[in-house]
Each structure stands twice: as structure tokens, then as C-alpha cells.
């Protein structure tokens, strides 16, 4: 693997897993002269590094299993290494690399067409293939002449529902990120002209308290006046239109403000009193967006320009250990993934279901293979649809939102029934055993 974020501790310390880190290739000087030449040179260098690791650094395996994409130069490097070491070559198709490249260059660009040829040529040279959806299986069979076995992604064991103690400890660790003392001033942490403190309560100053939880002795409980927590993870890339979530949040904010009244001074005081009594009709929403990517700064600037009264955003990067805990502590997950090919499924939704978190997911061709509408999630195709779902799910939060509780029950049932080991032993192992026998 290339040097990046550390994997979960259960992976780093597993006795059967060896992680080899390869250095990144940077060609800044050459890219200024010719971007196309820089891509070719970079691919060539990566090819040599991959072959060196696969043929020299590691012990000979029975089979190489390579996830696609990326396709260039990975598929060629693994094919050569499998031939040199007399090992089998298996591809795990998670998406198509050429469709991802087409997001920035267009499907008809010569680079994209060349990438497509490369991907399909080496794809057909594999000894076996796995893929993540029935729709992709059909595409590979009909248009690529590749027979693939469907292996649905399942969350690792460390994606599971979060206990109350884990929630409290997590929110206490994240207290400064969620409610920075001199940072964002909004419905989570703000003052108006009358120096009116508008936050869950002054108990936030207590060391054993968080925005969402309180501890009294050994007892930990969720605050009835807490905001609803919505989590979305993103790579901040063009295949996820984050503006949809921003527009939906703005619509929710305006609709809730309209329900509460138009007079700001009265509205703020009335809302505060209702929150203290636990009688708010619609809760404040706190969106925590996790991930790294090229478009993050652009969207953070857009968030700063929004005039929100009932909604707040926080962007952060969490460790591999804390991310599953956050998913298991949230009230709702949002997926904006639409797939460059329309044939893969968002792993983030798989992880959310593993933690028992219901999901609102962007609708596209094969998403129903994962999200069962009105059972463990809902689908949306526009900002207004997503805003409607927020209004419907969070009305009466936290105790009187039956629709949200029903989806939560469905997500919890999914988390208990979906096991990676079962999926692997049922679908992947028979294929691999047949190939290497």
C-alpha cells in the first residue's frame, strides 16, 4: 500500500496480515512541462515499484487478489508478477477506472479510451473475478466477456453499534472539535446581541459532560435536548455532489425557522425555552462530515457563507478507531455517492449499516441492492427530497420520531445479519479454491 492513513489497529496488529508501504511518486517539475508525459512516467515508475514488491519483497502467494480501480499500472504489474511467480491472478472489481477518469476528462477523451482498453484487456487475462453488484456482474459478462462472482461488501467486525460508554467517551474526546471555544459560532455554540447563550446547556463546561451525553456517577445518558447528529463521509471528489447536502440543510433550516416564527428575537428565546423543556418540534441538526479530498476547501468556504440558524456543520478527520464509533453514535447517515459507472455500491453505507445507522442515500441505478427503502434507509434524487426526509424523520426528535426509529431497527437488523466471514466463505472461497486447485 502507498503511505497514507493508518489502518485500524485490529488490522495493523493481526498476526496473518503484513503491510508493505511503498513510497509515493511525485513529478512536479515534469508535470509543469507536460501533464501527459508526467502521467506516463509516473505509471512506469509505479509499475517497476509494484513488480519489485510483488516479485522480490513478499513470499510467493498462491494467488494475487487485486482490487480495481486503480487499473494503471496495477493490473499489468500484477499480471506480470503472477506469471513470473506461477501464481493465480484474481481481480476484485469495485468500479471501473476509466469511468472515474472520465469524470475529469470526458468519456470520449483519448486518455479515457486508452485506459478503457487497458482495463478490459488485462481484465480478461485474470484467472478469476469478483465484483460488488449484480449489475456489475451483468456488465462484465455482456460487454467485457468476463465472468465474475458477486461478493457483496460487508463491514469489518469493528464496525458495530456503539455502547453508551463508548459514545460518551467519544463525544468528550471530540468536545473541542464540535464546540470550539473561539471557533464557529452557530446553533451549537453562539451568542446573540443580548449575550444569550444558545447551546444545549451550560453543563458543557463540566468535564464529565458533552453536547450529547451526561454522566452522573456511573450512569451515562443521552441528553433529551441534544441536537440530532447526522454523519456523512466523503472523499470530496466530483462523483459526490456535496452541494446537494448543503442545499437540503439550508431548506431544513428555513422550514424549521418558518415553523417556529419569523421574529428572530422571539424565536431564539422561544426555541431555547422549548429546548430546555424538551418540547422542540424539530431539533437542531449537527452535520459532521469526515474525509479528505481535493474539493474540501471549496465546500468549507461555501459552508461559511450559509446563514444557518438551526443547522451547524463540522468537518474533521477521525482515526480508524474513532470513525466506527462516530457512525454508531449518530442518528442518521447521508451518502452522496452516485458512482461514476452506476454499477458499484458505496462502502460508507455498508459501514453505516454495520454500526446500525440508518441512511439517506443518493439514488442511482443499483443502490437498491444495498439500501432497502423504508426498511433501513431512504433514497433521494434532489436537495428538496433530502430536506423532506429530514423534516419527516426528525419531527418530534428524540422520543417521538417513529419513522427514524423504524429505520434504525432495520439498520440494526442488517448489522446483525451481515457478516464478512459468511459472505467470503459462501462466495469467494469456492471460486479461489477452484482456481488454485
XYZ file of C-alpha atoms in Angstrom:
437
model
C 0.000 0.000 0.000
C 1.027 3.602 -0.512
C 1.788 5.569 2.616
C -1.457 7.091 3.855
C -3.801 6.904 6.810
C -3.080 4.161 9.325
C -5.424 1.142 9.117
C -7.465 0.097 12.124
C -5.419 -1.338 14.987
C -7.047 -4.764 14.502
C -5.541 -4.862 11.013
C -2.152 -3.435 11.997
C -1.748 -5.995 14.772
C -3.266 -9.046 13.045
C -0.793 -11.936 13.058
C -1.716 -13.014 9.500
C -1.549 -9.592 7.848
C 1.650 -7.995 6.557
C 1.553 -4.393 5.374
C 4.187 -3.171 2.914
C 4.354 0.566 2.354
C 5.540 1.913 -0.982
C 6.736 5.466 -1.447
C 4.646 7.944 -3.423
C 5.828 9.183 -6.814
C 5.955 12.976 -7.242
C 6.872 14.567 -10.581
C 6.024 18.229 -10.008
C 8.764 19.566 -12.258
C 7.879 17.274 -15.150
C 4.139 17.891 -14.803
C 4.715 21.584 -15.467
C 6.261 20.702 -18.825
C 3.711 18.069 -19.911
C 0.937 16.556 -17.809
C 0.528 13.625 -20.240
C 4.259 12.840 -20.124
C 4.224 13.077 -16.339
C 1.368 10.523 -16.160
C 3.241 8.076 -18.394
C 6.485 8.413 -16.434
C 4.655 8.124 -13.107
C 2.856 4.956 -14.271
C 6.153 3.446 -15.438
C 7.843 4.124 -12.098
C 4.866 2.720 -10.182
C 4.939 -0.378 -12.408
C 8.589 -1.059 -11.536
C 7.975 -0.494 -7.797
C 4.947 -2.812 -7.786
C 6.732 -5.606 -9.628
C 9.722 -5.284 -7.255
C 7.478 -5.654 -4.206
C 5.350 -8.456 -5.660
C 8.254 -10.484 -7.038
C 11.022 -9.820 -4.509
C 9.786 -8.340 -1.231
C 6.984 -10.779 -0.442
C 6.784 -14.563 -0.264
C 5.242 -16.336 -3.239
C 1.443 -16.473 -2.824
C -0.965 -18.994 -4.276
C -2.927 -16.121 -5.768
C -2.720 -12.373 -6.166
C -6.058 -10.646 -5.499
C -6.025 -7.054 -6.747
C -8.781 -4.507 -6.224
C -9.731 -2.497 -9.298
C -9.543 0.501 -9.681
C -6.838 1.712 -9.920
C -6.157 -0.144 -13.159
C -2.995 1.554 -14.483
C -0.377 0.247 -13.927
C -1.703 -2.143 -11.263
C -3.357 -4.779 -13.449
C -0.330 -5.111 -15.733
C 2.094 -5.279 -12.798
C 0.087 -7.959 -11.007
C -0.394 -9.986 -14.211
C 3.352 -9.984 -14.895
C 4.152 -10.850 -11.276
C 1.643 -13.714 -11.250
C 3.198 -15.119 -14.431
C 6.757 -14.820 -13.097
C 5.852 -16.416 -9.759
C 3.446 -19.007 -11.175
C 0.601 -17.658 -9.039
C -3.032 -17.073 -9.959
C -4.358 -13.638 -10.851
C -7.759 -12.615 -9.439
C -9.422 -9.202 -9.830
C -11.863 -7.771 -7.288
C -13.933 -5.313 -9.356
C -15.168 -2.430 -7.189
C -15.704 0.011 -10.044
C -14.235 0.853 -13.457
C -11.150 3.046 -13.565
C -11.963 4.544 -16.946
C -15.308 5.907 -15.710
C -13.555 7.648 -12.803
C -11.065 9.173 -15.221
C -13.962 10.218 -17.426
C -15.314 12.485 -14.664
C -12.461 14.915 -15.258
C -11.668 14.302 -18.949
C -14.952 13.177 -20.507
C -15.742 9.672 -21.802
C -14.537 10.462 -25.356
C -11.066 11.698 -24.393
C -8.198 9.679 -25.892
C -6.695 9.084 -22.438
C -10.005 7.671 -21.179
C -10.413 5.430 -24.223
C -6.842 4.152 -23.811
C -7.475 3.498 -20.121
C -10.670 1.616 -21.017
C -8.789 -0.626 -23.470
C -6.048 -1.292 -20.890
C -8.571 -2.135 -18.186
C -10.628 -4.506 -20.338
C -7.559 -6.184 -21.918
C -5.894 -7.067 -18.628
C -9.268 -7.749 -17.024
C -9.832 -10.601 -19.462
C -6.386 -12.021 -18.608
C -7.362 -12.693 -14.998
C -7.860 -16.283 -13.807
C -10.970 -15.246 -11.899
C -13.042 -12.203 -10.990
C -15.150 -10.960 -8.101
C -17.479 -7.947 -8.291
C -19.628 -5.965 -5.880
C -23.088 -5.919 -7.520
C -25.295 -7.999 -9.785
C -25.464 -5.007 -12.135
C -21.673 -5.018 -12.488
C -21.676 -8.786 -12.963
C -24.078 -8.338 -15.889
C -21.975 -5.524 -17.400
C -18.765 -7.573 -17.185
C -20.436 -10.588 -18.784
C -22.242 -8.740 -21.574
C -19.695 -6.114 -22.622
C -16.315 -7.256 -21.266
C -16.560 -11.032 -21.775
C -15.602 -11.529 -18.118
C -17.366 -13.996 -15.821
C -17.462 -12.624 -12.276
C -18.823 -13.855 -8.954
C -20.807 -11.336 -6.889
C -19.219 -10.715 -3.485
C -21.129 -8.036 -1.603
C -19.013 -5.821 0.613
C -19.592 -6.349 4.312
C -18.242 -4.233 7.187
C -15.297 -5.488 9.269
C -16.071 -6.682 12.790
C -15.030 -3.366 14.348
C -17.999 -1.647 12.659
C -20.710 -2.399 15.208
C -23.311 -0.493 17.284
C -21.665 1.824 19.817
C -22.299 1.398 23.537
C -23.385 4.335 25.692
C -19.989 4.391 27.416
C -18.189 4.494 24.042
C -20.466 7.310 22.863
C -19.774 9.399 25.936
C -16.018 8.886 25.757
C -16.000 9.725 22.034
C -18.031 12.931 22.430
C -15.823 14.031 25.305
C -12.728 13.491 23.124
C -14.340 15.460 20.289
C -15.687 18.237 22.515
C -13.221 20.869 21.292
C -13.803 19.911 17.655
C -17.584 20.081 17.995
C -17.840 23.171 20.231
C -14.606 25.149 19.767
C -14.344 27.917 22.405
C -13.213 30.537 19.911
C -14.199 28.940 16.644
C -17.549 28.514 14.936
C -20.463 30.393 16.467
C -23.756 28.847 15.440
C -26.692 26.916 16.876
C -24.261 24.603 18.676
C -22.143 27.347 20.161
C -23.182 31.012 19.828
C -24.358 34.262 21.441
C -26.837 36.791 20.115
C -26.943 40.541 20.738
C -28.406 40.007 24.209
C -25.477 37.746 25.152
C -27.980 34.921 25.117
C -26.108 31.625 25.275
C -27.666 29.282 22.707
C -26.304 25.801 23.235
C -27.552 22.593 24.784
C -26.841 23.824 28.330
C -24.136 25.353 30.490
C -23.303 21.840 31.639
C -20.966 21.625 28.638
C -18.397 23.302 30.860
C -18.436 20.294 33.169
C -15.599 17.860 32.405
C -17.877 14.811 32.590
C -20.386 16.316 30.137
C -20.611 16.515 26.365
C -23.013 18.107 23.909
C -24.906 14.829 23.579
C -24.311 12.939 26.837
C -24.123 13.419 30.597
C -22.621 11.277 33.311
C -23.876 11.185 36.874
C -21.857 8.762 38.941
C -21.636 5.584 36.905
C -24.783 6.362 34.911
C -24.457 7.779 31.383
C -27.473 9.026 29.443
C -28.264 10.932 26.257
C -29.498 14.476 26.788
C -33.136 14.959 25.756
C -32.329 18.458 24.456
C -29.375 17.349 22.321
C -29.178 18.184 18.617
C -29.711 15.377 16.127
C -26.398 14.115 14.772
C -26.097 13.453 11.031
C -22.883 11.949 9.664
C -21.581 11.829 6.122
C -18.185 10.676 4.939
C -16.798 11.827 1.615
C -13.626 11.813 -0.444
C -14.520 15.343 -1.609
C -14.378 14.319 -5.277
C -16.617 15.166 -8.289
C -18.548 11.867 -8.103
C -20.152 13.129 -4.874
C -22.089 16.382 -5.291
C -21.784 17.792 -1.779
C -23.825 20.861 -2.734
C -26.950 18.652 -2.538
C -26.449 18.249 1.205
C -25.756 21.962 1.694
C -28.945 22.929 -0.141
C -31.005 20.359 1.775
C -29.619 21.614 5.094
C -30.473 25.200 4.123
C -34.025 24.160 3.182
C -34.465 22.350 6.517
C -33.137 25.410 8.344
C -35.573 27.766 6.615
C -38.565 25.458 7.029
C -37.925 24.940 10.741
C -37.383 28.668 11.227
C -40.727 29.238 9.495
C -42.470 26.778 11.818
C -41.037 28.486 14.878
C -41.820 32.020 13.738
C -40.412 34.936 11.791
C -39.440 37.258 14.662
C -35.797 36.399 15.391
C -35.704 37.730 18.967
C -38.859 35.883 19.969
C -37.911 32.790 18.028
C -34.497 32.406 19.645
C -35.895 32.768 23.158
C -38.885 30.520 22.465
C -36.658 27.859 20.903
C -34.291 27.994 23.883
C -37.154 27.568 26.335
C -38.585 24.691 24.299
C -35.168 23.015 24.196
C -34.800 23.326 27.982
C -38.234 21.745 28.411
C -37.569 19.115 25.732
C -40.527 20.367 23.686
C -38.879 21.416 20.437
C -40.884 20.217 17.417
C -37.834 19.963 15.173
C -34.316 19.593 16.561
C -31.176 21.439 15.691
C -29.088 19.378 13.267
C -25.348 18.941 13.614
C -23.697 17.574 10.478
C -20.267 16.017 10.958
C -18.530 15.460 7.627
C -15.464 13.242 7.656
C -12.866 12.635 4.961
C -10.064 14.156 2.931
C -10.050 15.221 -0.702
C -9.400 17.896 -3.325
C -12.708 19.778 -3.056
C -12.863 20.027 0.739
C -11.618 23.636 0.984
C -14.088 24.786 -1.681
C -17.080 23.401 0.185
C -15.836 24.641 3.557
C -15.895 28.162 2.106
C -19.463 27.607 0.908
C -20.496 26.419 4.376
C -19.091 29.594 5.964
C -21.285 31.721 3.685
C -24.521 29.967 4.644
C -26.719 31.811 7.130
C -27.965 28.915 9.226
C -29.918 29.205 12.484
C -30.914 25.611 13.266
C -28.141 23.733 11.468
C -24.377 23.517 12.002
C -21.574 21.806 10.097
C -18.251 20.413 11.300
C -15.620 18.882 9.012
C -12.994 16.642 10.575
C -10.710 13.676 10.060
C -11.044 10.807 12.506
C -8.741 7.930 13.313
C -9.611 4.450 12.044
C -10.623 3.591 15.624
C -12.901 6.611 16.205
C -14.699 6.597 12.836
C -16.787 3.455 13.534
C -17.649 4.843 16.975
C -18.942 8.054 15.383
C -21.137 6.118 12.949
C -22.562 4.086 15.824
C -23.243 7.292 17.806
C -25.070 9.198 15.062
C -28.808 9.395 14.440
C -28.678 9.337 10.627
C -26.123 8.788 7.881
C -26.106 10.522 4.488
C -24.465 9.126 1.351
C -23.948 11.375 -1.672
C -22.173 8.694 -3.692
C -23.669 8.223 -7.154
C -20.916 6.091 -8.787
C -19.001 7.058 -11.910
C -20.172 3.822 -13.555
C -23.544 3.468 -11.827
C -22.563 -0.115 -11.036
C -20.801 -0.044 -7.655
C -22.101 0.487 -4.129
C -20.890 2.999 -1.515
C -18.725 1.318 1.108
C -19.635 4.105 3.525
C -23.244 2.859 3.561
C -22.027 -0.693 4.220
C -20.059 0.653 7.202
C -23.053 2.673 8.439
C -25.288 -0.385 8.366
C -22.578 -2.315 10.211
C -22.927 0.236 13.027
C -26.739 0.077 12.988
C -27.050 3.550 11.433
C -29.983 4.225 9.042
C -29.140 6.038 5.819
C -30.460 8.596 3.367
C -28.643 7.761 0.120
C -28.477 9.388 -3.300
C -30.489 7.324 -5.760
C -28.912 5.665 -8.797
C -29.279 2.506 -10.842
C -28.187 -0.276 -8.456
C -28.331 1.334 -4.986
C -31.402 -0.772 -4.090
C -29.130 -3.831 -3.983
C -27.923 -2.324 -0.689
C -30.486 0.177 0.636
C -33.934 -1.303 1.266
C -36.294 1.667 1.058
C -38.339 2.305 4.224
C -36.634 -0.653 5.915
C -33.084 0.542 6.635
C -32.940 3.769 4.645
C -34.426 6.221 2.188
C -33.342 7.425 -1.263
C -33.290 10.946 -2.681
C -32.653 12.489 -6.093
C -32.662 16.195 -5.238
C -31.961 18.584 -2.340
C -35.684 19.131 -1.779
C -36.292 15.381 -1.421
C -33.483 15.115 1.106
C -34.859 18.116 3.031
C -38.303 16.453 3.060
C -36.734 13.340 4.533
C -35.011 15.366 7.270
C -38.336 17.010 8.157
C -40.145 13.671 8.240
C -37.504 11.684 10.129
C -36.625 14.266 12.786
C -40.087 15.576 13.662
C -40.522 15.004 17.397
C -36.878 14.119 17.983
C -35.646 12.388 20.093
C -38.599 10.470 21.576
C -41.448 10.862 19.092
C -39.803 10.207 15.712
C -41.252 6.791 14.865
C -40.111 6.760 11.232
C -36.481 7.252 12.260
C -36.785 4.563 14.939
C -38.227 2.134 12.380
C -35.287 2.695 10.015
C -32.911 2.341 12.967
C -34.406 -1.053 13.780
C -33.936 -2.110 10.157
C -30.307 -0.977 10.145
C -29.645 -2.833 13.396
C -31.175 -5.989 11.909
C -28.901 -5.555 8.885
C -25.857 -5.138 11.139
C -26.573 -8.374 12.982
C -27.233 -10.429 9.833
C -24.386 -9.178 7.598
C -21.062 -10.836 8.331
C -17.960 -10.537 6.199
C -16.794 -14.042 7.087
C -20.083 -15.586 5.927
C -20.096 -13.667 2.629
C -16.447 -14.578 1.979
C -16.833 -18.275 2.776
C -20.035 -18.575 0.742
C -18.986 -16.761 -2.437
C -15.255 -16.024 -2.583
C -13.664 -19.145 -1.139
C -15.266 -21.608 -3.589
C -14.012 -19.525 -6.522
C -10.483 -19.164 -5.124
C -10.260 -22.829 -4.149
C -11.291 -23.874 -7.653
C -8.740 -21.557 -9.277
C -5.712 -22.569 -7.189
C -6.503 -26.285 -7.041
